Amino acid sequence: MNRAYDKSARLVCGALDIDLAELNDWNCCGASAYMAIHELRAHLLSARNLAIAEKEKKDLVVVCPACLTTLTKTNHYLAEDSRFKRTICAGLKAANLQYWGSVKVRHLLDVIVRDIGENEVKARIKRKLTGLKVAPYYGCQLTRPFGEIDDKEFPTILDTLLKWIGTEPVNFPLKAKCCGGLLMMTNEDVALVLNRNLLDCAQQNGAECIATICPLCHMNIETYQGDVNKMFGTNFRIPALYFTQLMGLAFGFSRKELGINEELIQSQGVLEKHLEVIR
Amino acid sequence: MYEDRAERRAHALSDVFLHAVYGIPGGDKIKECIQCGTCSASCPTSYAMDYTPREIIAAFRAGLLERVLRSNTIWLCASCYSCTVRCPSGIKLTDIMYELKRLAIEFGLAQEGAKAPVLAKLFVNIVDKNGRIAEVPLVSKFMLKTNPLGMLKMIPRAAKLFVRGRMPLLPHRIKGTAELEKCAGTMTEALISGLHPGPMGREEN
Amino acid sequence: MAEKIGVYICHCGTNIGKTVDCKAVAEYACLLPNVVVARDYQYTCSDPGQEMIKNDIRELGLTRVVVASCSPLMHEPTFRRAVEGAGLNPFLFQMANIREQCSWITEDRELATARAKVIVSAAVMRVNFNEPLQVQKVPVNPNVLIVGGGITGIEAALQIADSGKKVYLVEKEATIGGFMARFDKTFPTLDCAACILTPKMVSVGQHPNIELLSYSDVTDFSGYVGNFTARIRRRPRYVDEDKCTGCGQCEQKCPLSVPSEFECGLGKRKAIYRPFPQAVPSTPVIDREHCLCFTKGVCKVCQKFCPRGAIDFEQEEKYVDVQVGSVILATGFDLFDASRIKEYGYGRLPNVITSLEFERLTHASGPTAGKILLRNGKPPESVAIVHCVGSRDLNYNEYCSRVCCMYSLKTAHLVHEKTEAKVYEFYIDMRAFGKGYEEFYKRLLHEDVTFIRGRVAEVTDVPQNLSEKGKLIVVAEDTLLGIVRRVPVDLVVLSVGLEPRRDVVQVAHTFRISRSKDGFFLEKHPKLAPVSTAGDGIFIAGSCQGPKDIPDSVAQGAAAAANVLSLVDRREVELEPTIALIHEESCSGCKICIGLCPYNAISFDEAGKRAVIATALCKGCGVCVAACPSGAIEQQNFTGRQLLAEVEAICAQ
């Protein structure tokens, strides 16, 4: 449902010479809904991913904050709680897997901004997106609960990246507030209220589009924008783009390649105002 | 006499639940709750809850289990972690909410008509079967169970998504599903045999 | 000649007697070598008990005494004095602990009695080798150093100076007065802070026995109780204190205005300035980071207009060494930095201020002449006061800052008195513990302040409806009702907590004192010795020991003064003789001990190529004793012979 994220992320990583290899036979990390039924089994799922990554001698990069949180939690518990560790390792052993705790779990945004850096990103810019006003939407689980990547209330890492690629991140006080997550499925009314607040704030601050770093946030903000309008009588038409799609545009990839033509709320109009080829 | 039995059951359950919650990592911090209300005020969905997060903790400590488990509170938690990062006593409230979700489902005490437990159970079935989530089977089964008429309303959106190639119809099955089943089984055995007493305070099934 | 040992087994009521068969232990002790008498007694520490020991010493000619009772921490001094009273050297006494280390750790009577016998025999064997140590007496220098010129330091200084002793009062800022000089009214009496403080400040400035060293700090500190040396750095004011009359012309004429630290940046001061009009000393100071003469080499208008020629741009920093017998640290506190709590919006949202900034607004001589105004110059129509900012919070400071509930009430009162604004106070608990405090709370309840019991989760400027537009919205759960409330206000006052000063690590290091877990200076005993420290002669007072209000700060200042005067009037102080002793002939000059001594008590004698211990500095910690590879250092009263005798006695059982 969000293959645009996948496509654009791979393209951007390719352009930045980040060697991305899909984790062999990876499984669901056990976040949110799974955790509501099983705790240890959820961590076992994460541990399997970590063990496979360790075997392949690679760190794990994820594009979903929920995966980030669950995998990181598993790592923390394994390091801090010896009984937890013995239990999980007993489970892994049945698949002839071991995990020694060496795998680092990172979000792609964090890798690009902290490891790759400004110069490398700027060097690949082929299109200017000058004047494009973007609301940087972080959502909840990128910086909470651990706060390892950025500030838990007012992070700035995405703002920084958006500036590097030439866009104009707007002031967005609700940037790290909840989109409702899976509540859109189970308690739609409540989730719509949350999304309405986000869209309203973005619009009040002059945003022409919203940049996302989480597939579920993206879904709620974009795919359900029509439902927000229906429920509240509003008229939002704010396109949402993954940060990798915006980067991809700046790097010169086509809309089709980046999956931008798959969106429900067309960004064409907004983008056309600001896209400018360099050269 | 009926009341006695119910009271005894409630008492026994109360002990189990206290033990379970204290057993999750950092769970016994719940004893340090000063009832300041930061959690409730930070929670984006608390306005819709019948009992605020703080009230749930107070009810839990007072042994009012029915109130806790039958509330809509635990199902309205979106795990945004705002409460957890702001709690001045360092209580991992989000993790406690997850444990309450698990307890409510396990003991069949979830709120009448709550949809989230249905979604969670379907989610787990699909992941256990395929190793990964498959959105279309998840959503369609979920809608059938909870709101069949609502499915009709979803058709336009589904159609739009399908047309744009965003509807993967067939679930992808990983190779390691049997392996995962085996791992889970071994882990449960290890817990039950007592070699590795459940760090989460109780045995998983 | 063989020693004559007297052994006394104490019942300590039932504390020991219930578990240990004291009679049997006494009978057993009788049979030990050199023991001429062994008695058991109910309460040996009582007067008759002590008399009994003294009588035995006199009549039986005892040369050693062993008392088997409680921990030495309890009654070792008692028995040492008793023994001394009968003419025997107090160090020829040995205490055996058969309570904390015997009767209190088991209920098994047989086991306890057997163990007590072992403990007693060890003490008896050891005491044979005790030496009659002599206590060293050192004179106490009557001068006193007080570091910190806030209300606490001022109180201590005046008490000590009034008794005729000389006080060196060192203050870091250009004026004394501390935080209290910046407050408007104080709770619960609503006294004007300056009105009650400035007379004391003037007294300090004019007192013949107080040498005020302002704009200075202590860079070096050494010595031991009764004989300390402090090196004080006098920073250059670029104004001659002796010539300046405090006329204020320079300040008036100075062309450059910069944000004033005293006003929390809300008002301005000149580059040559006095922090506030009633500053003591009234000599201004030139801020060389902004002064045009220092930065650009121009101006010098102040010098032109000074009628006494007191401006001296060439002034240099000076060092002064003072000799004192005791020191009081009254260095005060710092406020919690509210910008750390991002969700409260301090620093991001314009009308979120701290309590201290509020004090400056409401102060008659503050930047708004006492009017409570928003950034846009208009008075607020609604004000929210937020408790517990940075306190009672695992994420910041775990402790309660003690004063904030009361000063929040005062803030509410001042807003109510000076504006028409609606006041909301968000609290978790209301801590009104002092004299007149609960009554003050009642007064505020009467004054139409809306109290909401709920800790504020965030302050936001994102409105959810029209009534919230353009306002600051304070979000908290009204826990008494179970409803989350969004309260739109114009002004938010954050009641920030108290913290140790930013340089507390450095100061602790200079004076070699410890800090407690919360970072404040560590007192010797929280109940019984709140102003003493582990270092003899070094005292702490006021909020550098922990957050406290003005009454408690003054009380501690006076308490520290009393401690100091007690020390000074003793004229000389006794040093514990259980210190390290170097057997010179065995010292190989390896110098290992020198670097290890935490008290810098060991130096190297180049001529004799040997280590030398300054007995007054040595605290008998034993590190050098353990480290010396030649075994040349022994600890008095803990010699190898004594300790081995104990071990042999125990192993012989």
Short mmCIF file of C-alpha atoms in Angstrom, two decimals, chain B residues 1-200:
data_model
loop_
_atom_site.label_atom_id
_atom_site.label_comp_id
_atom_site.label_asym_id
_atom_site.label_seq_id
_atom_site.Cartn_x
_atom_site.Cartn_y
_atom_site.Cartn_z
CA MET B 1 -22.85 -16.26 48.18
CA TYR B 2 -22.68 -15.32 44.55
CA GLU B 3 -21.14 -12.03 45.58
CA ASP B 4 -18.57 -13.83 47.67
CA ARG B 5 -17.51 -15.91 44.76
CA ALA B 6 -17.26 -12.92 42.48
CA GLU B 7 -15.30 -11.07 45.11
CA ARG B 8 -12.95 -13.97 45.58
CA ARG B 9 -12.46 -14.25 41.85
CA ALA B 10 -11.84 -10.54 41.63
CA HIS B 11 -9.33 -10.80 44.45
CA ALA B 12 -7.53 -13.69 42.81
CA LEU B 13 -7.53 -11.95 39.46
CA SER B 14 -6.29 -8.81 41.14
CA ASP B 15 -3.24 -10.63 42.44
CA VAL B 16 -2.52 -12.14 39.05
CA PHE B 17 -2.87 -8.80 37.34
CA LEU B 18 -0.75 -6.92 39.86
CA HIS B 19 1.95 -9.53 39.47
CA ALA B 20 1.68 -9.36 35.70
CA VAL B 21 1.97 -5.60 35.54
CA TYR B 22 4.75 -5.42 38.09
CA GLY B 23 6.50 -8.09 36.06
CA ILE B 24 6.95 -6.16 32.82
CA PRO B 25 10.28 -4.33 32.55
CA GLY B 26 9.97 -1.22 34.71
CA GLY B 27 6.42 -2.24 35.61
CA ASP B 28 6.69 -1.85 39.36
CA LYS B 29 7.33 1.86 38.93
CA ILE B 30 3.56 2.08 38.86
CA LYS B 31 3.73 2.12 42.65
CA GLU B 32 5.37 5.55 42.45
CA CYS B 33 2.47 7.20 40.66
CA ILE B 34 1.68 10.50 42.38
CA GLN B 35 -1.54 10.92 40.38
CA CYS B 36 -0.34 14.17 38.85
CA GLY B 37 -2.35 13.73 35.65
CA THR B 38 0.42 14.54 33.19
CA CYS B 39 -0.33 11.34 31.31
CA SER B 40 -3.99 12.19 30.82
CA ALA B 41 -3.22 15.70 29.70
CA SER B 42 -0.53 14.54 27.28
CA CYS B 43 -2.70 11.83 25.77
CA PRO B 44 -4.15 12.81 22.37
CA THR B 45 -7.13 10.50 22.72
CA SER B 46 -7.92 10.93 26.43
CA TYR B 47 -10.81 13.21 25.58
CA ALA B 48 -12.65 10.18 24.23
CA MET B 49 -11.80 7.83 27.10
CA ASP B 50 -14.32 6.87 29.75
CA TYR B 51 -11.51 6.81 32.31
CA THR B 52 -8.39 8.91 31.82
CA PRO B 53 -5.01 7.14 31.92
CA ARG B 54 -4.38 8.46 35.42
CA GLU B 55 -7.76 7.14 36.57
CA ILE B 56 -6.91 3.76 35.13
CA ILE B 57 -3.74 3.63 37.25
CA ALA B 58 -5.70 4.71 40.33
CA ALA B 59 -8.39 2.11 39.66
CA PHE B 60 -5.78 -0.55 39.08
CA ARG B 61 -4.04 0.18 42.36
CA ALA B 62 -7.37 0.16 44.14
CA GLY B 63 -8.12 -3.26 42.71
CA LEU B 64 -11.07 -2.06 40.60
CA LEU B 65 -10.19 -4.45 37.82
CA GLU B 66 -13.53 -4.57 36.09
CA ARG B 67 -13.38 -0.82 35.64
CA VAL B 68 -9.90 -1.02 34.20
CA LEU B 69 -10.38 -3.89 31.78
CA ARG B 70 -13.84 -3.03 30.57
CA SER B 71 -12.89 0.57 29.86
CA ASN B 72 -12.36 1.86 26.35
CA THR B 73 -9.20 3.52 27.59
CA ILE B 74 -6.83 0.69 26.88
CA TRP B 75 -8.11 0.35 23.32
CA LEU B 76 -7.87 4.07 22.64
CA CYS B 77 -4.17 4.08 23.45
CA ALA B 78 -2.36 4.79 20.18
CA SER B 79 1.05 4.12 21.75
CA CYS B 80 2.31 7.59 20.99
CA TYR B 81 4.50 7.40 24.15
CA SER B 82 3.79 11.02 25.13
CA CYS B 83 2.76 9.90 28.61
CA THR B 84 5.83 7.72 29.03
CA VAL B 85 8.32 10.43 28.14
CA ARG B 86 6.68 13.02 30.35
CA CYS B 87 5.79 10.98 33.44
CA PRO B 88 7.75 12.48 36.36
CA SER B 89 7.85 9.12 38.10
CA GLY B 90 9.27 7.36 35.06
CA ILE B 91 6.31 5.02 34.68
CA LYS B 92 6.26 3.23 31.33
CA LEU B 93 2.58 3.78 30.91
CA THR B 94 2.44 2.77 27.25
CA ASP B 95 3.98 -0.61 28.05
CA ILE B 96 1.53 -1.01 30.92
CA MET B 97 -1.32 -0.28 28.52
CA TYR B 98 -0.06 -3.05 26.27
CA GLU B 99 -0.01 -5.44 29.22
CA LEU B 100 -3.56 -4.42 30.13
CA LYS B 101 -4.59 -5.08 26.53
CA ARG B 102 -3.06 -8.53 26.71
CA LEU B 103 -4.69 -9.27 30.06
CA ALA B 104 -8.08 -8.06 28.91
CA ILE B 105 -7.96 -10.33 25.87
CA GLU B 106 -6.54 -13.29 27.72
CA PHE B 107 -9.19 -13.20 30.43
CA GLY B 108 -11.99 -12.33 28.06
CA LEU B 109 -12.72 -9.12 29.88
CA ALA B 110 -12.31 -6.64 27.06
CA GLN B 111 -14.93 -3.97 26.53
CA GLU B 112 -18.05 -5.12 24.76
CA GLY B 113 -17.90 -4.27 21.10
CA ALA B 114 -14.33 -3.03 21.16
CA LYS B 115 -12.88 -3.42 17.70
CA ALA B 116 -9.20 -3.24 18.55
CA PRO B 117 -9.01 -6.75 20.06
CA VAL B 118 -10.53 -8.11 16.86
CA LEU B 119 -7.91 -6.34 14.76
CA ALA B 120 -5.12 -7.50 17.04
CA LYS B 121 -6.18 -11.15 16.86
CA LEU B 122 -6.46 -11.05 13.07
CA PHE B 123 -3.09 -9.30 12.85
CA VAL B 124 -1.44 -12.02 14.89
CA ASN B 125 -3.07 -14.80 12.83
CA ILE B 126 -1.85 -13.34 9.58
CA VAL B 127 1.67 -12.69 10.83
CA ASP B 128 1.94 -16.15 12.36
CA LYS B 129 0.77 -17.69 9.10
CA ASN B 130 2.77 -15.61 6.66
CA GLY B 131 5.59 -14.09 8.64
CA ARG B 132 4.49 -10.62 7.53
CA ILE B 133 1.32 -8.60 7.57
CA ALA B 134 -0.91 -8.57 4.50
CA GLU B 135 -3.04 -5.42 4.53
CA VAL B 136 -5.84 -6.46 2.20
CA PRO B 137 -6.75 -9.72 3.98
CA LEU B 138 -6.38 -7.92 7.31
CA VAL B 139 -8.66 -5.05 6.44
CA SER B 140 -11.25 -7.12 4.63
CA LYS B 141 -11.53 -9.76 7.37
CA PHE B 142 -11.63 -7.01 9.97
CA MET B 143 -14.39 -5.12 8.25
CA LEU B 144 -16.39 -8.28 7.74
CA LYS B 145 -16.23 -9.04 11.44
CA THR B 146 -16.83 -5.57 12.82
CA ASN B 147 -18.62 -3.47 10.26
CA PRO B 148 -19.72 -5.31 7.13
CA LEU B 149 -21.80 -2.39 5.91
CA GLY B 150 -18.85 -0.11 6.39
CA MET B 151 -17.04 -2.21 3.88
CA LEU B 152 -19.27 -0.84 1.23
CA LYS B 153 -18.23 2.68 2.14
CA MET B 154 -14.62 1.69 1.76
CA ILE B 155 -15.02 0.51 -1.79
CA PRO B 156 -14.41 3.88 -3.47
CA ARG B 157 -11.18 4.39 -1.56
CA ALA B 158 -10.14 0.82 -2.20
CA ALA B 159 -10.83 1.26 -5.86
CA LYS B 160 -8.73 4.42 -6.02
CA LEU B 161 -5.87 2.64 -4.28
CA PHE B 162 -6.20 -0.38 -6.54
CA VAL B 163 -6.11 1.74 -9.64
CA ARG B 164 -2.89 3.33 -8.47
CA GLY B 165 -1.33 -0.03 -7.84
CA ARG B 166 -1.37 0.33 -4.06
CA MET B 167 -3.37 -2.80 -3.27
CA PRO B 168 -1.19 -5.88 -2.99
CA LEU B 169 -3.81 -8.62 -3.24
CA LEU B 170 -1.69 -11.65 -2.49
CA PRO B 171 0.14 -12.00 0.83
CA HIS B 172 3.83 -12.72 0.68
CA ARG B 173 4.80 -15.78 2.66
CA ILE B 174 8.30 -15.88 4.08
CA LYS B 175 10.33 -19.06 4.19
CA GLY B 176 10.81 -18.96 7.91
CA THR B 177 7.21 -19.40 9.10
CA ALA B 178 7.75 -22.96 10.30
CA GLU B 179 10.99 -21.88 11.89
CA LEU B 180 9.26 -19.10 13.78
CA GLU B 181 6.60 -21.51 14.99
CA LYS B 182 9.32 -23.80 16.28
CA CYS B 183 11.12 -20.93 18.01
CA ALA B 184 7.96 -19.77 19.73
CA GLY B 185 7.21 -23.31 20.87
CA THR B 186 10.71 -23.80 22.28
CA MET B 187 10.51 -20.48 24.06
CA THR B 188 7.20 -21.38 25.69
CA GLU B 189 8.58 -24.76 26.78
CA ALA B 190 11.57 -23.05 28.32
CA LEU B 191 9.25 -20.76 30.25
CA ILE B 192 6.97 -23.52 31.47
CA SER B 193 9.77 -25.87 32.42
CA GLY B 194 10.97 -23.16 34.73
CA LEU B 195 14.48 -23.18 33.39
CA HIS B 196 13.94 -19.64 32.30
CA PRO B 197 11.24 -18.14 34.51
CA GLY B 198 9.17 -15.69 32.51
CA PRO B 199 10.78 -12.29 32.88
CA MET B 200 7.46 -10.77 32.09
#
